[in-house]
XYZ file of C-alpha atoms in Angstrom:
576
model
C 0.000 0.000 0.000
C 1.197 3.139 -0.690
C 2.863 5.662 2.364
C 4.539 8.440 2.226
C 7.651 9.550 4.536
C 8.306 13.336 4.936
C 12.045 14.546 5.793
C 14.419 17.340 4.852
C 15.943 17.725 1.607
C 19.623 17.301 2.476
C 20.307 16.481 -1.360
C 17.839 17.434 -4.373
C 17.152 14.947 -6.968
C 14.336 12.415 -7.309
C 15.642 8.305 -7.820
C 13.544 5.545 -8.072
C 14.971 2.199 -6.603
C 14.728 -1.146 -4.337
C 14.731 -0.069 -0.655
C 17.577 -1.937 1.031
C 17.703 -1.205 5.168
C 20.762 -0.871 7.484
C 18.923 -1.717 10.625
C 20.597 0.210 13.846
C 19.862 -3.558 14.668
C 23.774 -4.035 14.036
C 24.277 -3.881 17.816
C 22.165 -7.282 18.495
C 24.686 -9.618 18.545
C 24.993 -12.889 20.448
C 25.588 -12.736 23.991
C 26.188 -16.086 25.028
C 29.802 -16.505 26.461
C 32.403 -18.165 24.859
C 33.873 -20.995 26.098
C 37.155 -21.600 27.249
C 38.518 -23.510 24.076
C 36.237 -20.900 21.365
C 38.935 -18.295 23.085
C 41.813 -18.463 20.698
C 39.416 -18.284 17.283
C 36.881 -15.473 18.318
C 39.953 -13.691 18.649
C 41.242 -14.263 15.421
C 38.161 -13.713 14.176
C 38.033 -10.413 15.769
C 41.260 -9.123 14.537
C 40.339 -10.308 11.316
C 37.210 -8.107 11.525
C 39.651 -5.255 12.350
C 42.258 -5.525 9.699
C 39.147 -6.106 7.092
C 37.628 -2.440 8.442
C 41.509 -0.893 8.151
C 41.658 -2.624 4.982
C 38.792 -0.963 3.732
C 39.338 2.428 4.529
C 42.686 2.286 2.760
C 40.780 0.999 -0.227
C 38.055 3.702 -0.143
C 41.592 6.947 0.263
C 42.712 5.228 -2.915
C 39.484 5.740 -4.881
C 38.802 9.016 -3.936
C 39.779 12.162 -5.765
C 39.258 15.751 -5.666
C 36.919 18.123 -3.438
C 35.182 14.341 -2.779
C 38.485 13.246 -0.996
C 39.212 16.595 0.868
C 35.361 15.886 2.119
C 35.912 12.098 3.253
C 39.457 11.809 4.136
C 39.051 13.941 7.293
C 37.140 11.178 8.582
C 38.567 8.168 7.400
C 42.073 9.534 9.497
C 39.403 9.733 12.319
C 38.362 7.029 11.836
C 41.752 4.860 11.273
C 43.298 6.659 14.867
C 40.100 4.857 16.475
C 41.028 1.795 14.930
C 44.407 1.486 15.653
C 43.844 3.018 19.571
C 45.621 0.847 21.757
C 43.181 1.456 24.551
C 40.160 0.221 22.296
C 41.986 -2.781 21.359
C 43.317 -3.746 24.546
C 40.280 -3.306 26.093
C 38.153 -5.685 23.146
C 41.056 -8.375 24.062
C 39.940 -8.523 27.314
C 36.719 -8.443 27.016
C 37.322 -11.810 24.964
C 39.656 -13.351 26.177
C 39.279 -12.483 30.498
C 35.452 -11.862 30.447
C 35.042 -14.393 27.585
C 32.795 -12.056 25.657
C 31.934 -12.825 21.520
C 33.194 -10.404 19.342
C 30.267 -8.880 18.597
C 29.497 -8.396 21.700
C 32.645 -7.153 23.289
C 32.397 -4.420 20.200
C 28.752 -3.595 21.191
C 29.924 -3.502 25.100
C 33.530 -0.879 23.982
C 30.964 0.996 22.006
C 28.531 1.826 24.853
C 31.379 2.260 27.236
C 33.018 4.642 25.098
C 29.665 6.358 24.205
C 28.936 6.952 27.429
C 32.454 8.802 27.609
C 31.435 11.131 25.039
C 27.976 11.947 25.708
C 29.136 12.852 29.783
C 31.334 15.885 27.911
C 30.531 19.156 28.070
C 31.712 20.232 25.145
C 29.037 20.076 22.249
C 31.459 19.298 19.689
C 33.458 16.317 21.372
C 30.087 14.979 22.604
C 29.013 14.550 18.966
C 32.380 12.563 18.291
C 30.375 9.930 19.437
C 28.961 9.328 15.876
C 32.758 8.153 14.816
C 32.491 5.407 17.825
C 29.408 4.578 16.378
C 30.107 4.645 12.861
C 33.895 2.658 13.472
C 32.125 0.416 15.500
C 29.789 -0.581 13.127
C 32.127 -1.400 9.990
C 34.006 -3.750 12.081
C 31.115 -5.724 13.523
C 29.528 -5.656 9.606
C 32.970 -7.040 8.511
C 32.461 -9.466 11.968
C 29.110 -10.574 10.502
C 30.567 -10.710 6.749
C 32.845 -14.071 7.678
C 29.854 -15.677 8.909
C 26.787 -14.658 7.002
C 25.150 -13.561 3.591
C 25.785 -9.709 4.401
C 28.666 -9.594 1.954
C 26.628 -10.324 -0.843
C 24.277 -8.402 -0.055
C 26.333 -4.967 1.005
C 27.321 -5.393 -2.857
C 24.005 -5.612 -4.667
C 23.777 -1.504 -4.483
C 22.960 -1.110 -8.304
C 19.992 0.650 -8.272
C 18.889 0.487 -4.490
C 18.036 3.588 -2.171
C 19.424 3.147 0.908
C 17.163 3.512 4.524
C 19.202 4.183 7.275
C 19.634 6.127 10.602
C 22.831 7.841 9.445
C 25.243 6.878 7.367
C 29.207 8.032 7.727
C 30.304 9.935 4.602
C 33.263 7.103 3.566
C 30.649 4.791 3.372
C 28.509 6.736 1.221
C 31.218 7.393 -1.254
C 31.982 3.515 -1.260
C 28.413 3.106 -1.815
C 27.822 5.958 -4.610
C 30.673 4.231 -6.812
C 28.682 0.861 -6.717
C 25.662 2.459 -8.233
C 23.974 3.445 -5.138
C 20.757 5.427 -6.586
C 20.204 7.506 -3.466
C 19.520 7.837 0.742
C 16.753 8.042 3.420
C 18.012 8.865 6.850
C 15.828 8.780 10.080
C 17.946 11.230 11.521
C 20.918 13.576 10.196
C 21.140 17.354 9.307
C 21.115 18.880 6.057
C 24.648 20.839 6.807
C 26.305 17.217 8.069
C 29.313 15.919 5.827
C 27.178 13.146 4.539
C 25.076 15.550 3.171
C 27.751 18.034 1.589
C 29.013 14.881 0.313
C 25.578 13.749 -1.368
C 25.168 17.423 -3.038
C 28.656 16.667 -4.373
C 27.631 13.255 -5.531
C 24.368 14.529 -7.318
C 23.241 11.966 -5.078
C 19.819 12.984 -3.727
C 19.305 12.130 0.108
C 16.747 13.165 2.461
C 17.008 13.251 6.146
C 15.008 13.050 9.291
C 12.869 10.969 7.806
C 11.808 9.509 11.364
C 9.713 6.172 10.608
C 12.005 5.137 7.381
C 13.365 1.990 9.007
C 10.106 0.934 11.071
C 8.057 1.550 7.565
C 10.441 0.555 4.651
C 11.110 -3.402 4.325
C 13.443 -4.446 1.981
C 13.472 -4.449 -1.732
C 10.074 -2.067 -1.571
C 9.868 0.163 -4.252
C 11.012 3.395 -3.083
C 10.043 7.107 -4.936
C 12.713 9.434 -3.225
C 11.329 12.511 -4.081
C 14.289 15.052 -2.479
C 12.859 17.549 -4.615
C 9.023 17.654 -1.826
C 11.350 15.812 1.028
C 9.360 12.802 0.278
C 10.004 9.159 -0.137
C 6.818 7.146 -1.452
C 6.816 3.299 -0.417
C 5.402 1.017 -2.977
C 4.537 4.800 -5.781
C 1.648 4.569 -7.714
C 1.379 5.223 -11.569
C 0.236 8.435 -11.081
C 4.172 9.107 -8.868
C 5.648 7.117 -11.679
C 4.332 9.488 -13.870
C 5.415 12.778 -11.727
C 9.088 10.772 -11.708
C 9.117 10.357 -15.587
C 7.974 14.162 -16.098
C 10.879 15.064 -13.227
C 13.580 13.050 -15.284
C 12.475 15.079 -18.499
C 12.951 18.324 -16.994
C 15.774 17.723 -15.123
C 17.393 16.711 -18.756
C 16.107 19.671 -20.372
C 17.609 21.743 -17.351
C 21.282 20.241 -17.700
C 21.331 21.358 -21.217
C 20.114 24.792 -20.777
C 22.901 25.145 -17.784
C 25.264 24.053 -20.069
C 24.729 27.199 -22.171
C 25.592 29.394 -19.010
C 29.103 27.886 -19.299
C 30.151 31.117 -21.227
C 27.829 34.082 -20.232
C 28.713 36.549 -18.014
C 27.610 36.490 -14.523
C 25.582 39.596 -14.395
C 22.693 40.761 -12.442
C 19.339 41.599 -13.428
C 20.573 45.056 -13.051
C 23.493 44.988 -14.324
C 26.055 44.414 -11.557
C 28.603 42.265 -12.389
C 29.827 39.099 -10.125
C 32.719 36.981 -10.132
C 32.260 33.265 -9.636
C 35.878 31.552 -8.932
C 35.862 27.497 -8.237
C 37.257 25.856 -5.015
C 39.860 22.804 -6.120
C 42.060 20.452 -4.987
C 42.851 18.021 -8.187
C 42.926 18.469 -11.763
C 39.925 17.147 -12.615
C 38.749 20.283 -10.383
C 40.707 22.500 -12.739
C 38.936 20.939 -15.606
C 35.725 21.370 -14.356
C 36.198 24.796 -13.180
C 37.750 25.921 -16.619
C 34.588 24.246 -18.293
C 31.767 25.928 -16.646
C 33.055 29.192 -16.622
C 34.535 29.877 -13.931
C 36.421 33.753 -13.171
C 39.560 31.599 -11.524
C 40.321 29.766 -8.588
C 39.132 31.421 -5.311
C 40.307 27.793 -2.859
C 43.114 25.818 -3.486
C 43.843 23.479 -1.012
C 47.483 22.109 -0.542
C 46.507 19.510 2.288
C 46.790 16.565 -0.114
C 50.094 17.338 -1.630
C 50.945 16.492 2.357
C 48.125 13.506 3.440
C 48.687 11.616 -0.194
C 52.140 10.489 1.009
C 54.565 9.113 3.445
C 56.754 11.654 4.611
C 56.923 15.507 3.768
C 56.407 16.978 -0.303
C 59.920 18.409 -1.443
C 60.070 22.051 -2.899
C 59.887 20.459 -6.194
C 56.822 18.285 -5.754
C 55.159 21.130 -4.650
C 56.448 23.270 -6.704
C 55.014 20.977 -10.001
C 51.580 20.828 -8.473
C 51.231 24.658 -8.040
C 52.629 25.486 -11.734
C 50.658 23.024 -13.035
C 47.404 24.467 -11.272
C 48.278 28.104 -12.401
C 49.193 26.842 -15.958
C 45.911 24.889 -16.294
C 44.181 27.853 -15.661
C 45.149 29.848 -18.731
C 45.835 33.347 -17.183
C 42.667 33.102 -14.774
C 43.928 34.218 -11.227
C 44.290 31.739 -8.896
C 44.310 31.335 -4.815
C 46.371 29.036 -3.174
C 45.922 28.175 0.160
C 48.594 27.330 2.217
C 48.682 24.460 5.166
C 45.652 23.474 6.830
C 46.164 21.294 8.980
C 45.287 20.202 12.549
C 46.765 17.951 14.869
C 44.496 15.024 13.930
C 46.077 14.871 11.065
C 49.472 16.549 11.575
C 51.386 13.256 11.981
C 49.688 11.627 8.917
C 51.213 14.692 6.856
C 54.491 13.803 8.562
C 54.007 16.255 11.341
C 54.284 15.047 14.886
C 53.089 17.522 17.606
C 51.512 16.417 20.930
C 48.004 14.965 20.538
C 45.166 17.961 22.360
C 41.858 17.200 23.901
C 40.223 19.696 21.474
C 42.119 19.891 17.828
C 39.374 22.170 16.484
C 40.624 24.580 18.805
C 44.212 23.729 18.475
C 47.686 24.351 16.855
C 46.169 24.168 13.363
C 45.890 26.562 9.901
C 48.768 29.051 9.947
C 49.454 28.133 13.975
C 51.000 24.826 12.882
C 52.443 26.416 9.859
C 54.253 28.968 11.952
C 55.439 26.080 14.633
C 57.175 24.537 12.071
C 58.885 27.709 9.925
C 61.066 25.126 7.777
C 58.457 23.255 6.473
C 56.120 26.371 5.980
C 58.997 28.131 4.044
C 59.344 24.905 0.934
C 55.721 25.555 0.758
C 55.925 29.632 0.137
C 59.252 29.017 -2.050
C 57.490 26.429 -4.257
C 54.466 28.862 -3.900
C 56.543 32.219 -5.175
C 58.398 29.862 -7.757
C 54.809 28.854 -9.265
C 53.601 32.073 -9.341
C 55.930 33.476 -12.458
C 53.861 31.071 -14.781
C 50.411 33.512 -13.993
C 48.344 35.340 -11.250
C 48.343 33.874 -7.836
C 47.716 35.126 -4.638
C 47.748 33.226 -1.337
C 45.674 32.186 1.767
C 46.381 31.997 4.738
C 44.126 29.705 7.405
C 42.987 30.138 10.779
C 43.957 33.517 11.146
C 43.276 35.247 14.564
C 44.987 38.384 14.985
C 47.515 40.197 13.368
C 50.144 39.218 14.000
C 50.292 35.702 12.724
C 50.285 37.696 8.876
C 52.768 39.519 10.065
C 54.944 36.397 10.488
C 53.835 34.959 7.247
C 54.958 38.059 5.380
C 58.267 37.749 7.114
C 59.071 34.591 6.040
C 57.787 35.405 2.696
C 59.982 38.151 2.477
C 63.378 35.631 3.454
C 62.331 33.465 1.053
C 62.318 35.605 -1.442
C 65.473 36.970 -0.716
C 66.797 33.612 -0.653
C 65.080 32.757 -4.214
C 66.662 36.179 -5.498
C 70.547 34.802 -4.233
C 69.933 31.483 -6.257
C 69.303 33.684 -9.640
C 65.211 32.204 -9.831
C 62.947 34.058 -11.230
C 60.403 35.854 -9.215
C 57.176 37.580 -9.613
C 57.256 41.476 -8.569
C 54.604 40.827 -5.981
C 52.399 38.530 -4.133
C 49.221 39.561 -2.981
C 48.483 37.750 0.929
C 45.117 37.247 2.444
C 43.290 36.427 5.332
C 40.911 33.381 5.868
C 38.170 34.496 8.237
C 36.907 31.814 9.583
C 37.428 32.450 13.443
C 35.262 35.319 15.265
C 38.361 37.077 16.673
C 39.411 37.525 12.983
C 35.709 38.855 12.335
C 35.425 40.615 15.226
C 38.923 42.225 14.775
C 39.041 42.602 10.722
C 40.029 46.115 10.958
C 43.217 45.420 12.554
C 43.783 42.200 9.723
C 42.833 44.420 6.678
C 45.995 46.438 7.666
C 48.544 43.720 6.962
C 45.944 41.612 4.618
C 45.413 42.143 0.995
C 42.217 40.432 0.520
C 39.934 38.620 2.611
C 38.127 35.065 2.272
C 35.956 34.137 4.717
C 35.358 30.562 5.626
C 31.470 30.205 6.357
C 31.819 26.247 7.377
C 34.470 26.833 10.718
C 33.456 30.396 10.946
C 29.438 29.091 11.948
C 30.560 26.181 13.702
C 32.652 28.518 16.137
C 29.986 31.439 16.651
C 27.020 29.323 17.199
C 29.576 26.652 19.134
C 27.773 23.744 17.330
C 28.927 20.934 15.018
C 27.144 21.289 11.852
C 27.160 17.356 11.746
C 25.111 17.099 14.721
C 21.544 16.525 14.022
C 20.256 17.662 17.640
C 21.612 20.975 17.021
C 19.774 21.593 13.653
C 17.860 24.585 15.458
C 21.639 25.834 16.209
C 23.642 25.569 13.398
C 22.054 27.334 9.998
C 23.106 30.117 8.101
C 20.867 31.907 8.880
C 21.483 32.728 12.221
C 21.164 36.452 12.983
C 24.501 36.396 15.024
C 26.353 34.991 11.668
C 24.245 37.159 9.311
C 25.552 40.036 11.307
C 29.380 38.504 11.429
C 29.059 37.944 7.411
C 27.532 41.878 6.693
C 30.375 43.351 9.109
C 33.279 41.322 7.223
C 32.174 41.972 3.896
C 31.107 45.848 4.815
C 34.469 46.474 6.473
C 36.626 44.748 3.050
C 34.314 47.062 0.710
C 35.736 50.229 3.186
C 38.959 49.473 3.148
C 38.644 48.615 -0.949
C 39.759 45.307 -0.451
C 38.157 42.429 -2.177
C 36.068 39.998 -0.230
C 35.294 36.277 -1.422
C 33.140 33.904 0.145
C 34.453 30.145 -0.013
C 32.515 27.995 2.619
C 29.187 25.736 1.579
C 26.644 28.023 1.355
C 28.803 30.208 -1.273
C 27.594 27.308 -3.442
C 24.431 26.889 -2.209
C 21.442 28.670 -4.309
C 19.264 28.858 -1.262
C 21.739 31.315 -0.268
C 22.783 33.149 -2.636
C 19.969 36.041 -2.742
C 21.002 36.453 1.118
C 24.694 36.557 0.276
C 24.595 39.031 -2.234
C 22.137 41.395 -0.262
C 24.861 41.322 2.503
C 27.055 42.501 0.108
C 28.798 40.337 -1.258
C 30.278 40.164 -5.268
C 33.035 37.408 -5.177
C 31.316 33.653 -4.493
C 34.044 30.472 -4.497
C 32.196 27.446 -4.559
C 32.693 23.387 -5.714
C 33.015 23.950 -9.771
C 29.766 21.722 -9.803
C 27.816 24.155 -8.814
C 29.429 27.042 -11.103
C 26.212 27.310 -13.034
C 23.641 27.047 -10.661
C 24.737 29.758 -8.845
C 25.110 31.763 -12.192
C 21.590 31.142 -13.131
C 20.091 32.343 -9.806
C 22.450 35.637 -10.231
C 21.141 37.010 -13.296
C 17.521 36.639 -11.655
C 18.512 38.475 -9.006
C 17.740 42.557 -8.709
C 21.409 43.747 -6.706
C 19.942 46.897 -6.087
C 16.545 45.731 -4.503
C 18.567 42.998 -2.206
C 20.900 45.322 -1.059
C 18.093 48.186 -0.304
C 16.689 45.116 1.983
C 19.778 44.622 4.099
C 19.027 46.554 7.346
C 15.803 44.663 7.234
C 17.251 41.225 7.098
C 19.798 42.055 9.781
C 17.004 43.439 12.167
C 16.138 39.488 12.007
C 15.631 38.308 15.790
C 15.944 34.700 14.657
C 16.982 32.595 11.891
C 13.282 31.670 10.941
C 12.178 35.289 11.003
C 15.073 35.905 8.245
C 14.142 33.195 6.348
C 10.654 34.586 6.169
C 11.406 38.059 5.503
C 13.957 36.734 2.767
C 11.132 34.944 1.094
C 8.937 37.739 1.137
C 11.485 39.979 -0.276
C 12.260 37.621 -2.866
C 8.236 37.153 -4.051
């Protein structure tokens, strides 16, 4: 009979596909304790289990490229560190081979304990680490039930299934999405989690807090996922078919008439021009930026050039990477940003500093950059070597007060010097920016704008620190949206104190690239938008339906907003 499931569009698209459930049922494993002689081969077993989940991950870094990996690897490193804890492990060993516990069940018993850990913390953003326990957990108990049972078949028939789950952890749906995964149904999640950044990457469409998907859906139903209403029909009649098949038609017709966007100017209604640069990591980013049109790169990152490998990136490696990036983009200016890394994943780029209770808070960005001037200054000579082949300015991450640029131009300055004495050819200058991304840079812009050149502010960190909540937690949905007057207010200060000091301002964090946004964005003021190349021409299309002039009239209103809900409503109305 036919239902329908409401949820939140965390991904738009519409798929139609076989429903196939990951039951939080995971955790019911067999109790019964092991007896003296099983001792010896539940262990194996269990180890087993363990090296399969490592195994996997490694697989799943291999096969990813581009903005996808910079999206997934942060949590496959968390997610390997949990693996190979020593406490976790010693403590599974025990539970099997002291308290005679199954596998299974000494997994399900670390989990709790460890959950229980997390969820006594204060601190909203380690409390929600408890998702990795959760989600690492889980892979090695499925690779645990995999030896025994039909699972492993049955994890690979994903051709043309829509997934119903209670989460899912974004390396799995990028394993999944490669084996022809059509689309997901969460009972829970948030629409500005990783998974779901990850699914609008994938042109995956995904809907979550759908809260009676698993009690509802059985396997291989026939699922419309309608992400376009936030609906998912169980067992769709012809009349949804029908919607579905009208859907796929338009959504064909709309891919070709983006396509001709690829080469028009991004222009107003009214005339205002607006630059639209491309955030990259990989080539294939290059490609795709240089295809749809985009004004340059406004985000390179430089983090794989040090995650990809064992050991540190020479001068020259890095030196070929940023050439070829500047090359590949004809002329186009480009924005390369240097180091950011934390201490979670310092010592996987080769980097060993002392492990803190909070790296989101810690020696990360330009602090870790500056901690370790030897290995910062290869990355601005190979930087200042690059940049005779075009335009390129750089980026500097995590800024907080003055200061910090200050030391960055220093060392720029010796390097140069340095370059000068080997006879290498320089370019006359080097324009250096800020990333704002922390409130004391926001707060205390004035002060940056003297030593910066441009600013480009980093609307992912920069919420998550103002509204102190992890995007990726799904109880603090209410918390964590853009549209939070505080931010709004943050974003309309930045971008009004840049236009003062006749400095340019780009926007490079998730929402730049999100169209539900973009109205708001440029009535705050802003003109420069740096975004995933895939959504060049979405955003492009919205622009030149947009009135400048109106939207910017309508700023003091919007900012007046007492909540997030009352400037959604006010941006509606102003937007017919």
């Amino acid at each position: 009979m036919r239902q329908i499931l409401t949820g939140t569009p965390a991904a738009k698209g519409m798929a139609l596909g076989r429903a196939r459930l990951v039951q939080p049922s995971r955790y019911l494993v067999d109790t019964r304790p092991l007896a003296e002689d099983e001792v010896d081969v539940e262990l194996e077993r269990l180890h087993r289990a363990l090296d399969t989940a490592r195994q996997e991950l490694r697989e799943l870094r291999g096969k990813l490229h581009g903005a996808l990996a910079r999206e997934v690897n942060e949590f496959i490193d968390a997610h390997s560190l949990l693996l190979d804890d020593p406490e976790l492990l010693r403590g599974l060993d025990d539970l099997v081979r002291i308290g005679h516990y199954r596998p299974g069940a000494a997994l399900k018993k670390q989990r709790d304990r460890l959950a229980a850990v997390f969820e006594a913390m204060d601190d909203p953003y380690l409390r929600s680490r408890k998702e990795d326990v959760d989600q690492v957990i889980s892979r090695v108990i499925s690779a645990l039930q995999r030896q025994t049972s039909r699972e492993e078949r049955k994890l690979a028939a994903r051709v043309g299934e829509i997934l119903i789950a209670d989460t899912i952890a974004p390396a799995d749906m990028a394993h999944l999405a490669g084996s022809g995964l059509l689309g997901v149904v969460a009972s829970s999640g948030s629409p500005y989690s990783h998974s779901a950044i990850l699914a609008r990457s994938l042109d995956l469409p995904m809907l979550v807090g759908a809260r009676d998907a698993l009690s509802t859906i059985h396997d291989d139903d026939l699922i419309l996922l309608d992400a376009e209403r936030g609906e998912a029909v169980v067992h769709p009649t012809a009349q949804d078919l029908a919607r579905y098949r009208a859907w796929q038609r338009e959504a064909a017709l709309e891919g070709r008439r983006l396509a001709t966007l690829a080469n028009a100017p991004t222009r107003t209604r009214d005339g205002v021009d607006i630059r639209l640069y491309a955030n990259a990591e990989m080539p294939p980013d290059i490609a795709m930026a240089r295809a749809r049109g985009a004004d340059g790169v406004g985000l390179y990152r430089t983090e794989f050039l040090f995650l990809r490998q064992k050991g540190l990136p020479t001068e020259d490696e890095q030196f070929i990477a940023y050439r070829d990036l500047v090359l590949g983009m004809g002329g186009l200016p480009v924005t390369i940003r240097t180091l950011d890394l934390g201490a979670d994943k310092a010592d996987a780029a080769g980097l060993v500093i002392r492990g803190e209770d909070n790296p989101a808070l810690g020696v990360r960005g330009v602090r870790l950059s500056l901690r370790y001037p030897a290995v910062f200054t290869t990355q601005i000579r190979a930087i200042l070597r690059a940049a005779c082949y075009g335009p390129v300015r750089v980026l500097v991450p995590m800024v907080t007060q003055p200061d910090e640029l200050i030391a960055v131009r220093t060392l720029f300055k010796l390097a140069r010097q340095d370059l000068k004495r080997e006879n290498i050819d320089l370019p006359e200058k080097l324009q250096l920016g800020a990333m704002i991304e922390v409130p004391a840079a926001a707060i205390n812009v004035r002060a940056l704008l003297e030593h910066a050149d441009f600013l480009a502010i980093g609307t992912n960190d920069l919420a998550q620190y103002v509204l102190a909540a992890d995007r990726g937690n799904d109880a603090l949905d209410n918390i964590y949206n853009p549209l939070q007057p505080a931010l709004l207010r943050l974003l309309a200060y930045v971008i009004t104190e840049g236009r003062r000091a006749k400095k340019p301002v780009s926007l490079c964090g998730e929402i730049g690239g999100d169209t539900n946004f973009t109205a708001l964005l440029l009535a705050l003021g802003l003109c420069e938008f740096s975004m995933h190349p895939s959504q060049l021409l979405h955003v492009r299309d919205r622009l030149i339906d947009l009135d400048h002039g109106l939207l910017r009239s309508q700023a003091p209103r919007i900012l007046r907003s007492r909540t997030h809900e009352e400037a959604e409503a006010l941006l509606a109305e102003i937007l017919g």
